[in-house]
XYZ file of C-alpha atoms in Angstrom:
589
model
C 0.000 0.000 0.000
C 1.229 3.526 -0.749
C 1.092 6.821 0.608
C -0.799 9.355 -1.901
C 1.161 11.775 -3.238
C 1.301 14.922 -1.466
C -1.032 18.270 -2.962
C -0.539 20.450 -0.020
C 1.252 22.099 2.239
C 1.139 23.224 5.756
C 1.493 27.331 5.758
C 3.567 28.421 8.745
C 2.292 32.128 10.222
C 5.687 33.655 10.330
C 4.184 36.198 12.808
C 3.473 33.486 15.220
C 7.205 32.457 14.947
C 10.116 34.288 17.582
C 13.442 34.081 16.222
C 15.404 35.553 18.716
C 13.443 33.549 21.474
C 16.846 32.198 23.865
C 15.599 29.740 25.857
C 13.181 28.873 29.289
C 14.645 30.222 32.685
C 13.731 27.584 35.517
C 11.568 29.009 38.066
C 11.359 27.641 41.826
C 8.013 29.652 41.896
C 6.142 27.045 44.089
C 2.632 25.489 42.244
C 0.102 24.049 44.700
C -0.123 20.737 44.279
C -3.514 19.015 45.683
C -3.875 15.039 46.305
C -6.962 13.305 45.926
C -7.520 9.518 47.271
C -9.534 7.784 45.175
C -12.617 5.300 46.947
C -11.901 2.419 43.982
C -9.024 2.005 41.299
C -8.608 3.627 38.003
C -9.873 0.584 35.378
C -6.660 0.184 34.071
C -6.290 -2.810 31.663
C -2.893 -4.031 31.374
C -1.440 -5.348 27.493
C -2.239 -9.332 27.084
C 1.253 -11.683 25.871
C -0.644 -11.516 22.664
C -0.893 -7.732 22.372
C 2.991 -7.121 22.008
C 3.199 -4.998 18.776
C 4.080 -1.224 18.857
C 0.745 -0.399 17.442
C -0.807 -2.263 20.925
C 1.422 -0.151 23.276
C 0.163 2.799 21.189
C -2.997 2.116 20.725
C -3.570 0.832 24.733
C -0.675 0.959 26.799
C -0.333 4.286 26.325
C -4.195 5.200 26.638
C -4.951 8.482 28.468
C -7.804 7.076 30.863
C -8.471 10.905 32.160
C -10.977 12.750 30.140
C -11.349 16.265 30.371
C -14.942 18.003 29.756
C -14.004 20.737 26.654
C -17.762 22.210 27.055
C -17.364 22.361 30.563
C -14.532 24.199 32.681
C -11.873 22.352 34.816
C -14.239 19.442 34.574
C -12.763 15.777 34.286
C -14.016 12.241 33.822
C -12.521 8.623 34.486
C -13.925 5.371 35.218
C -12.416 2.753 38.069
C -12.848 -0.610 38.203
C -16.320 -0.622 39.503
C -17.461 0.541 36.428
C -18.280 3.561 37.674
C -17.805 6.881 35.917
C -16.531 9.531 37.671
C -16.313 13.174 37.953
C -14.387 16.163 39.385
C -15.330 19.520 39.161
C -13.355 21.889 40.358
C -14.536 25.483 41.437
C -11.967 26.312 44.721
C -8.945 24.559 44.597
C -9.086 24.352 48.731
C -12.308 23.231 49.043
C -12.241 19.777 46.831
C -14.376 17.422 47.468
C -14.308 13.742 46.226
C -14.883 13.181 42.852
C -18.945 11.848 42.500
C -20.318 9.027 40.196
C -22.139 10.078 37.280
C -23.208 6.533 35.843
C -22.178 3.090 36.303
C -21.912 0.882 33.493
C -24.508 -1.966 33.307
C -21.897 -4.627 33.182
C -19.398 -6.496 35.273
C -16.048 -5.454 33.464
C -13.777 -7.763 35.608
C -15.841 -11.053 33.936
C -14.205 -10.337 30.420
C -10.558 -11.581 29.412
C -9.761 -10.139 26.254
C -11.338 -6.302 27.152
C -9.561 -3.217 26.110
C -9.610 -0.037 28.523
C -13.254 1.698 28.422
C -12.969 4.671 26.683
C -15.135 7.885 27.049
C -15.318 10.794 24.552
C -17.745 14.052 24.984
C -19.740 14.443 22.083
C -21.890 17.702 22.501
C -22.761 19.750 25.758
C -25.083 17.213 26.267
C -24.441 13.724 24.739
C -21.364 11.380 25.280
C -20.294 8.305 23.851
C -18.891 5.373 25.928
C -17.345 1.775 25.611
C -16.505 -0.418 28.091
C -14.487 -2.410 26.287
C -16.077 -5.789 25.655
C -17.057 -4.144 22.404
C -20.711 -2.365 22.847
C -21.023 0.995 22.451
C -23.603 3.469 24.541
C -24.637 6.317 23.047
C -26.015 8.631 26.008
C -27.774 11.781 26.593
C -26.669 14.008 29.644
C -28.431 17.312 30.196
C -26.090 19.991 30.617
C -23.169 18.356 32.752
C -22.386 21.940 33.716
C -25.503 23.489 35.316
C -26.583 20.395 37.538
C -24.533 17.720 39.846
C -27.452 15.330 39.711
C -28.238 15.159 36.368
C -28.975 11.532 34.902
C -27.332 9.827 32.274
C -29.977 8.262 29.734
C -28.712 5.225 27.903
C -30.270 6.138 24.095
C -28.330 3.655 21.873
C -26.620 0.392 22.980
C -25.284 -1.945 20.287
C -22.597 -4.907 20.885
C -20.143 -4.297 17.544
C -18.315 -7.366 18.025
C -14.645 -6.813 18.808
C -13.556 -4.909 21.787
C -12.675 -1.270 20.607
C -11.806 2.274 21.707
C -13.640 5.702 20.482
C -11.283 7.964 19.458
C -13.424 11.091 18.363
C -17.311 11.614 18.316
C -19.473 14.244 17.323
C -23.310 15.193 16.606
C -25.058 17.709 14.069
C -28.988 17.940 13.008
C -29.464 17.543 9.343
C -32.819 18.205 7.326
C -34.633 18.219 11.416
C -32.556 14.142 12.110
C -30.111 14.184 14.930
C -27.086 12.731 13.942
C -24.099 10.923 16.298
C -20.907 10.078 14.376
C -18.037 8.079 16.091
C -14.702 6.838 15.620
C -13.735 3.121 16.769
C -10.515 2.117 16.847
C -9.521 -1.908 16.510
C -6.042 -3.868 16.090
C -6.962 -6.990 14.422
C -5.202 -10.731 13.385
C -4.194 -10.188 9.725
C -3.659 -13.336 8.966
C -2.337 -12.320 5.130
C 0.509 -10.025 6.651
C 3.086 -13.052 6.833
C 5.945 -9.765 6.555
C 4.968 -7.424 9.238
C 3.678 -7.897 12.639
C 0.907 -9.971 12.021
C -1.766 -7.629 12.711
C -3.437 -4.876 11.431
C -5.572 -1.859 12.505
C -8.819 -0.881 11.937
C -11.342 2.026 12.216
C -14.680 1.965 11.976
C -16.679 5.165 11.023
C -20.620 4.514 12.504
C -23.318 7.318 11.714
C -26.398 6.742 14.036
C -29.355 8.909 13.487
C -32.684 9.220 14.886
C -35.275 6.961 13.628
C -38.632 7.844 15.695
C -41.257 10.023 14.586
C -42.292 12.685 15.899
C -45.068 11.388 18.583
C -42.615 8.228 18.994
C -40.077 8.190 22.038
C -36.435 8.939 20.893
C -34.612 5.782 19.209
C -31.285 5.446 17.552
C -29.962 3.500 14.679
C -26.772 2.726 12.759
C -27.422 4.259 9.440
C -23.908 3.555 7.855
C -20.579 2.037 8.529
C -17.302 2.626 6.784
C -14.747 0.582 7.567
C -10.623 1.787 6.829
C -7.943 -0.265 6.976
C -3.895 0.583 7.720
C -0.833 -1.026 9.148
C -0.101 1.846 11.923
C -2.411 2.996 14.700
C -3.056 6.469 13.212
C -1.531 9.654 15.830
C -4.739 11.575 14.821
C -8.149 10.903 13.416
C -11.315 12.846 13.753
C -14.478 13.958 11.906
C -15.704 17.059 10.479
C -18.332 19.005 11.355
C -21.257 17.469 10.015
C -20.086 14.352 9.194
C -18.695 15.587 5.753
C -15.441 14.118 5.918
C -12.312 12.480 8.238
C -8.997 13.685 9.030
C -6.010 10.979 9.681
C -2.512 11.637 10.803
C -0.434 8.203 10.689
C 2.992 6.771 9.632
C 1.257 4.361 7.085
C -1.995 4.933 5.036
C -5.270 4.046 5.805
C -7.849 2.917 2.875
C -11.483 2.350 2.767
C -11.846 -1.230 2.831
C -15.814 -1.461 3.448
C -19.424 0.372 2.858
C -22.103 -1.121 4.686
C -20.763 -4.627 5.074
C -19.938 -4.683 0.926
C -15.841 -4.179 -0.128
C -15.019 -1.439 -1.369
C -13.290 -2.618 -5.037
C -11.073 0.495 -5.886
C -7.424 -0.189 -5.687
C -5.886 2.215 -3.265
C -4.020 3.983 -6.170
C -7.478 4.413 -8.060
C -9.212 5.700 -4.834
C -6.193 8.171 -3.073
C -3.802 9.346 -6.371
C -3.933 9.864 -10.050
C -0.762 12.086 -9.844
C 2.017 9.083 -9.567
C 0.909 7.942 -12.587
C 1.739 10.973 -14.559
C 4.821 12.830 -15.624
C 6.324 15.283 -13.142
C 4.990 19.162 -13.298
C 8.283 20.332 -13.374
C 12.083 19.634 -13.374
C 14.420 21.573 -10.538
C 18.198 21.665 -10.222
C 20.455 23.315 -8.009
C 23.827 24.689 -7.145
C 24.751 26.317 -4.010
C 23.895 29.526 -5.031
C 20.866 29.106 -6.776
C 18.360 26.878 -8.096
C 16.729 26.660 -11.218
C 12.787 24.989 -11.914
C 11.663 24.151 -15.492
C 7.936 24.157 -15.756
C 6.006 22.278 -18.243
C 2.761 24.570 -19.720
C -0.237 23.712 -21.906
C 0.310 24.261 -25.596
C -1.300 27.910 -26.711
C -0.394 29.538 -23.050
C 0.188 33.055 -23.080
C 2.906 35.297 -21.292
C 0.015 37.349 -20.121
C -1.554 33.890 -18.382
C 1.074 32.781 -16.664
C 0.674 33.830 -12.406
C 4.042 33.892 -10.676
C 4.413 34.764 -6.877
C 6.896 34.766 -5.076
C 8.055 35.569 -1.409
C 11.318 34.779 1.152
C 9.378 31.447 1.714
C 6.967 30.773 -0.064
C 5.776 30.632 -4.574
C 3.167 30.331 -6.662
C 2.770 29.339 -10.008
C -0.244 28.541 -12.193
C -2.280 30.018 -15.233
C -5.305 32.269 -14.465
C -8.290 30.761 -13.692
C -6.714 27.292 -13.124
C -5.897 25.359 -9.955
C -2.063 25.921 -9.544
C 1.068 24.081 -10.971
C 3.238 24.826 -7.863
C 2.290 26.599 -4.514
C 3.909 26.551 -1.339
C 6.443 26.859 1.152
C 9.807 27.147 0.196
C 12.369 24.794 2.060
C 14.580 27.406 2.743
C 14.648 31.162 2.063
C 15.367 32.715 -1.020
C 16.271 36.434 -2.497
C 13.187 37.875 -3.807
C 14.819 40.442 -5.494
C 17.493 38.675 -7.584
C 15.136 35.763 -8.415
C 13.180 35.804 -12.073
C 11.208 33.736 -14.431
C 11.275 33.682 -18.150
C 9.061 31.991 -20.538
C 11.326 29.770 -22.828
C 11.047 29.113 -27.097
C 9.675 25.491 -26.442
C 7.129 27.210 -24.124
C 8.415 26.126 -20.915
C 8.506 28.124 -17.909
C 12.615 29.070 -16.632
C 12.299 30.141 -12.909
C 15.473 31.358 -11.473
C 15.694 31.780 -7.366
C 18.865 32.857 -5.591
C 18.742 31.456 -2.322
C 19.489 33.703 0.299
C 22.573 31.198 2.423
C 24.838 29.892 0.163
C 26.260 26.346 0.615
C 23.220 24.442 2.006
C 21.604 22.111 -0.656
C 17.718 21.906 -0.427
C 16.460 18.501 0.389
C 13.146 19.504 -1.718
C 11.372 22.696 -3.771
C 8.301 23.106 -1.862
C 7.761 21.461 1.386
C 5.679 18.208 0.701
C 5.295 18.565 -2.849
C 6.324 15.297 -4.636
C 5.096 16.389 -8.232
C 8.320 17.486 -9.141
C 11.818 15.875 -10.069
C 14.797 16.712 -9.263
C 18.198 16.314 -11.769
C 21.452 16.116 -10.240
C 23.939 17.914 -12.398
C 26.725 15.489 -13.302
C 29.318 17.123 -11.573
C 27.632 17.329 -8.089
C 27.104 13.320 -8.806
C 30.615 12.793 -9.077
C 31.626 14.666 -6.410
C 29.306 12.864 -4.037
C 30.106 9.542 -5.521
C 33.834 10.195 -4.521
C 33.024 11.335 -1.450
C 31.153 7.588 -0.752
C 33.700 5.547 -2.208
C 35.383 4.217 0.892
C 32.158 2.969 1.889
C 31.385 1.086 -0.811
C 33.605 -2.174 -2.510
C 32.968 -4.416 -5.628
C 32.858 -7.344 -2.981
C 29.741 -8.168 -0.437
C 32.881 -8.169 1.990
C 36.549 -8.173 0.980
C 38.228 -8.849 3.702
C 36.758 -9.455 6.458
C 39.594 -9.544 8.427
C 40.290 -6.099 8.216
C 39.155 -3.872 11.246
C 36.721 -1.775 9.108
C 34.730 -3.867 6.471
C 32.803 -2.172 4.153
C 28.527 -2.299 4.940
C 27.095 -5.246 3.868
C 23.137 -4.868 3.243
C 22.492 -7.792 4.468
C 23.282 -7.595 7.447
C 21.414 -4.732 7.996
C 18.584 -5.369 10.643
C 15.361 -4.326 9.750
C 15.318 -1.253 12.028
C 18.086 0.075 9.873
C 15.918 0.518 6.936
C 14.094 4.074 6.069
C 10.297 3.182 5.605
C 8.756 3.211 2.877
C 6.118 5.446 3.901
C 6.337 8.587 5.564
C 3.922 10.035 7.814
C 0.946 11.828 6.025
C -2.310 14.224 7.304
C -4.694 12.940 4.735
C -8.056 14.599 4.435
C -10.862 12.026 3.148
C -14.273 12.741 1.665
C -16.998 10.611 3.043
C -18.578 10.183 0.130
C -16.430 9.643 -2.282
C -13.890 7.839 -0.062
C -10.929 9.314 -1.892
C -8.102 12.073 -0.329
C -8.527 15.788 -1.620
C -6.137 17.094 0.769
C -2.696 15.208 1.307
C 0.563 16.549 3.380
C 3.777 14.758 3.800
C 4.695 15.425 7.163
C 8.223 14.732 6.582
C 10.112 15.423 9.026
C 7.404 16.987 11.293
C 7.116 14.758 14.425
C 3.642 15.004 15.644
C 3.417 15.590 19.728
C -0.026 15.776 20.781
C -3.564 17.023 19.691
C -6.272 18.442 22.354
C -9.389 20.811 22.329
C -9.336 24.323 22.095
C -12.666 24.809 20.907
C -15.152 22.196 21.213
C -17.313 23.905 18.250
C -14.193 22.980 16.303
C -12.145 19.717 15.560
C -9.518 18.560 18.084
C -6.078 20.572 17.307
C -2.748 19.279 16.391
C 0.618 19.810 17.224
C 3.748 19.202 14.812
C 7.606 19.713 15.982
C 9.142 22.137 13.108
C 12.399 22.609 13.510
C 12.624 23.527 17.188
C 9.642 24.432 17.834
C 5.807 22.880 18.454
C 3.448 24.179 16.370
C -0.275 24.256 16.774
C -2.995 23.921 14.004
C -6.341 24.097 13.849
C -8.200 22.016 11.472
C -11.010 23.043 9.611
C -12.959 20.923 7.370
C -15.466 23.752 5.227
C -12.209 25.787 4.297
C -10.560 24.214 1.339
C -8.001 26.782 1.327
C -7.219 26.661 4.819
C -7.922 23.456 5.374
C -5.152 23.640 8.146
C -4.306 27.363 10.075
C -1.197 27.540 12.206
C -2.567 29.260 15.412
C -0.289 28.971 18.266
C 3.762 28.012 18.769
C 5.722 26.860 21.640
C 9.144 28.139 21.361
C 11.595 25.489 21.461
C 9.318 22.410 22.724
C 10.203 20.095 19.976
C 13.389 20.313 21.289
C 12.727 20.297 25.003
C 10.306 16.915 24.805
C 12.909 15.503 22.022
C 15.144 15.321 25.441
C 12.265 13.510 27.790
C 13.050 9.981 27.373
C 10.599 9.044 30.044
C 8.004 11.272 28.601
C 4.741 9.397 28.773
C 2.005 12.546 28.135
C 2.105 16.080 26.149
C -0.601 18.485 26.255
C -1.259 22.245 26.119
C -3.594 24.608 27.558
C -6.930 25.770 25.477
C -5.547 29.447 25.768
C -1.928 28.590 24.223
C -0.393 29.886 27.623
C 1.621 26.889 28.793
C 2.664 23.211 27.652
C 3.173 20.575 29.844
C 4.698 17.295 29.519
C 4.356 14.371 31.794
C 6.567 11.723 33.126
C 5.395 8.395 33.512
C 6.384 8.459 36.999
C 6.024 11.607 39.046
C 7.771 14.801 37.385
C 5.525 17.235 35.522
C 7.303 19.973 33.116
C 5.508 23.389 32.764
C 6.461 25.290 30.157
C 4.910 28.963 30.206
C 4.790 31.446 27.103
C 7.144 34.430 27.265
C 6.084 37.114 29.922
C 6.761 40.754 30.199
C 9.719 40.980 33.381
C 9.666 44.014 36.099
C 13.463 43.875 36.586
C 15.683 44.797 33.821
C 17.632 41.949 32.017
C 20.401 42.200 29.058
C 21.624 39.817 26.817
C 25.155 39.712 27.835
C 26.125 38.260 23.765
C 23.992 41.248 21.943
C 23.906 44.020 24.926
C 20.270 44.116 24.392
C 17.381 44.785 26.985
C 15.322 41.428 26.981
C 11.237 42.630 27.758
C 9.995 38.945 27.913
C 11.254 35.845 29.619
C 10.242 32.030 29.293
C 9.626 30.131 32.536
C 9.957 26.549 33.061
C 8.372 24.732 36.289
C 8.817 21.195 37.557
C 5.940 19.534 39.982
C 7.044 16.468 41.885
C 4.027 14.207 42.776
C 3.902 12.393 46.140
C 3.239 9.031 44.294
C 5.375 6.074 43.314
C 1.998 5.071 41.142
C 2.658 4.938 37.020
C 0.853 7.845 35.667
C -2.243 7.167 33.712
C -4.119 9.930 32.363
C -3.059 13.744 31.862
C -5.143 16.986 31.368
C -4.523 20.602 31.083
C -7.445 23.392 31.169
C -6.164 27.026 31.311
C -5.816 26.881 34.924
C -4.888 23.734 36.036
C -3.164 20.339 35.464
C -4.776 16.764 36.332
C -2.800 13.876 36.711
C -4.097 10.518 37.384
C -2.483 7.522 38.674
C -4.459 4.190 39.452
C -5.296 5.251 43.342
C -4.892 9.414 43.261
C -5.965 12.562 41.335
C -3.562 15.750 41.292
C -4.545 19.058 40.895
C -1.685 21.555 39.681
C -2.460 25.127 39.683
C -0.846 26.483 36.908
C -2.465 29.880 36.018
C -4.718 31.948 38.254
C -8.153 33.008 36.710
C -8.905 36.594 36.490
């Protein structure tokens, strides 16, 4: 299976970028810290012998079992081994009480061996789905959580699906006056065809359920369809669009449709995700290490006057008017605007000239994620870099072995040594047509976390780039900003790069701190740059610094694994199987 070639690109908001940021300054500021005992255990579910792939420890063993309420305030869920769900709502940070059960789940979850974890996820202000793991999912109806401590939990849909699953994203919309639930399961399964790989493959399932009772009938639910999609890597991110219209997957390996209503879905995944690897490339690039130079093909009868050319420090466009563009995107590095050109060639070609703006470096590729391209080495540079390789390379699989440096042998390489075949990919896919319109090669990006900054929105993302964490913002209805770079946090792809034991990453709704969580008692704070009263210099430059970074570190008083981490603008929960932290981070105003 192959990764679609890539047709966009993620557009960075230079403003929201700080090049001169230095670094964080610990602070021993001290953060309350506030210990909850809890009456029952956390329903943790431990990996089975059988569940030993990556994709399981993904997937499971690293399943955030705390789930915080984004239409609702400092307001989080969990559910212990009574099969009780549980909440905490916090108001006064001095006055907490013990967190209360909402609803308890009709069945005995200790009497199943193969469950997974049950999983919770917060549809609406007033509707949330819920699995506990055997593999039936409860749709349920709430009242406002917010307004009333008493309100009941009505059990409005209750299917078993077969195979024990998580939800990973859920929403509801009315359409044409028919209330609508959509929700994301998530399933590894025995592939018993994968005699290569690990054996096993995963799955999600896309269910709509809509209301089927008339109007004088009492409320009743319904599966109205069910897509499955098939891949061989449990996907970082995955959620639906507002109002159903399509799905959103960040993973290392692509996912297909593989089923409509129970019948297979026939298209090949070329025919259903890409038409562009089968044709020639768009355009030709070279480069030197001053400049580079990109040879565009154009439609026979095109006009000097039709052509569109823009170009900025990091970013082009080109394309014919009133046409979908040849090439648009972000640079890979920066170039000089003003000594850059284009010129339309006898054989009606377009000759683009840019003059990077740092000599030496050689670009890796034209426009970040854009594979419609080719590159040509010029001869020369070939030569040069073949020389430069030649003492790593012999006629022989292995000389002399004696020797105390034998050349590589390739087969001996183990299979971690080997560059995937795929690289990780945010595919957008239409739920109609089951094909990608929107495809990005992450590259290089390392995805950290996602959460909720608006619950009227899809979940948010966040992609190392370069240094730094970027945030983006989905959104489904905008074709043209299908993707909006909203927040940054200077220097945390770096800083969690260096967390080995890092278990959890998260942010705050209101951008103003990340916080990443051990899996055994440390918690790192890391506040956006604040305005200082005392003066400070740069003792390098000489120049007044306005703004400083702080960095925090809580210590729990646990020797518990951590199991579930949350971040609201005020405060941090951390849950272990017996306690419940409260960190107060920011102080409301």
């Amino acid at each position: 299976m192959k990764m679609a070639a890539s047709n966009y690109s993620l557009k960075v908001n230079k403003l929201l970028l700080d090049p001169k940021f230095e670094s964080y300054r610990l602070s021993l500021d001290p953060l309350p810290i506030y210990n909850i005992e809890l009456d029952a255990a956390v329903a943790e579910v431990k990996l089975r012998d059988d569940q030993y792939t990556l994709d399981h420890m993904r997937a499971f063993g690293m399943y955030n079992y705390l789930h915080c309420d984004p239409w609702y305030e400092d307001s989080v869920y969990y559910i212990d081994q009574l099969g009780s769900i549980l909440n905490l709502t916090v108001t006064l940070d001095t006055a907490l009480g013990k967190p209360r059960e909402v609803f308890r789940l009709p069945s005995e979850l200790n009497t199943y061996e193969n469950r997974l974890c049950a999983s919770l996820h917060f549809t609406s202000s007033t509707w949330v789905a819920l699995s506990d793991g055997t593999g039936k999912l409860y749709l349920m109806r709430t009242s406002k959580r917010g307004e009333s401590a008493h309100g009941k939990w009505e059990i409005l849909f209750n299917q078993d699906l077969g195979e024990p699953f998580i939800i990973i994203n859920s929403l509801c919309y009315v359409n044409c006056g028919s209330h609508s639930i959509e929700v994301l399961l998530l399933r590894i399964k025995k592939d018993e065809l994968d005699v290569k790989g690990s054996g096993f493959c995963v799955s999600i399932e896309w269910l709509t359920i809509t209301n089927i009772s008339g109007q004088d009938e009492e409320k009743k639910y319904a599966i109205s369809k069910r897509r499955v999609l098939q891949g061989k890597s449990v996907p970082h991110y995955a959620a639906i669009e507002p109002e159903g219209g399509g799905l959103m997957i960040a993973s290392d390996k692509p996912f297909r449709f593989t089923q409509v209503d129970g019948k297979q879905v026939e298209e090949t995944f070329e025919e259903t995700m890409d038409v562009d690897e089968k044709r020639d490339p768009i355009y030709y690039w070279q480069q030197t290490a001053e400049d580079i130079t990109i040879t565009v093909r154009l439609p026979e009868g095109t006009t000097k006057e039709a052509i569109e050319f823009k170009l900025s420090m990091d970013s082009m466009h080109v394309g014919l008017r009133g046409y979908a563009p040849l090439l648009e995107g972000q640079l890979y590095a920066l170039v000089d605007t003003e000594a850059s050109a284009w010129i339309m060639k006898e054989d009606k070609s377009l000759e683009i000239t840019l003059l990077k703006k740092n000599d030496g470096p050689m670009w890796r590729e034209l426009v970040m994620g854009n594979q419609r391209g080719e590159f040509i080495m010029d001869p020369a540079q070939a030569d040069m870099i073949n020389e430069g390789l030649r003492h790593l390379t012999s006629e022989d699989l292995n000389a002399n072995p004696e020797q105390s440096k034998p050349p590589c042998n390739a087969q001996e390489l183990e299979e971690c040594d080997i560059f995937p075949e795929d690289s990780s990919s945010l595919t957008r896919l239409d739920g109609s047509t089951l094909k990608a319109t929107h495809v990005v090669n992450l590259g290089s990006h390392q995805y950290l976390f996602s959460v909720v900054v608006n619950p009227a929105e899809m979940p948010c993302f966040c992609l190392r780039h370069d240094v730094d964490a970027l945030l983006w913002q989905p959104h489904g209805n905008q074709q043209d900003n299908m993707w909006e770079h909203i927040a940054t946090f200077n220097a945390l792809g770096y800083v969690q790069a260096s967390k080995r034991d890092k278990k959890f990453s998260t942010c705050s709704p209101n951008y103003s701190y990340a916080a990443l969580c051990e899996c055994l008692r440390r918690v790192f704070i890391y506040r956006q740059p604040s305005p200082v009263s005392t003066v400070l210099y740069n003792r390098k430059e000489g120049r007044q610094v306005g703004q400083v970074a702080k960095q925090q570190v809580a210590s729990l008083e646990s020797n518990d694994t951590v199991l579930g981490f949350r971040a609201t603008n005020e405060r941090l929960f951390v849950l272990t199987s017996k306690n419940l932290f409260v960190i107060k981070v920011n102080t409301g105003n």
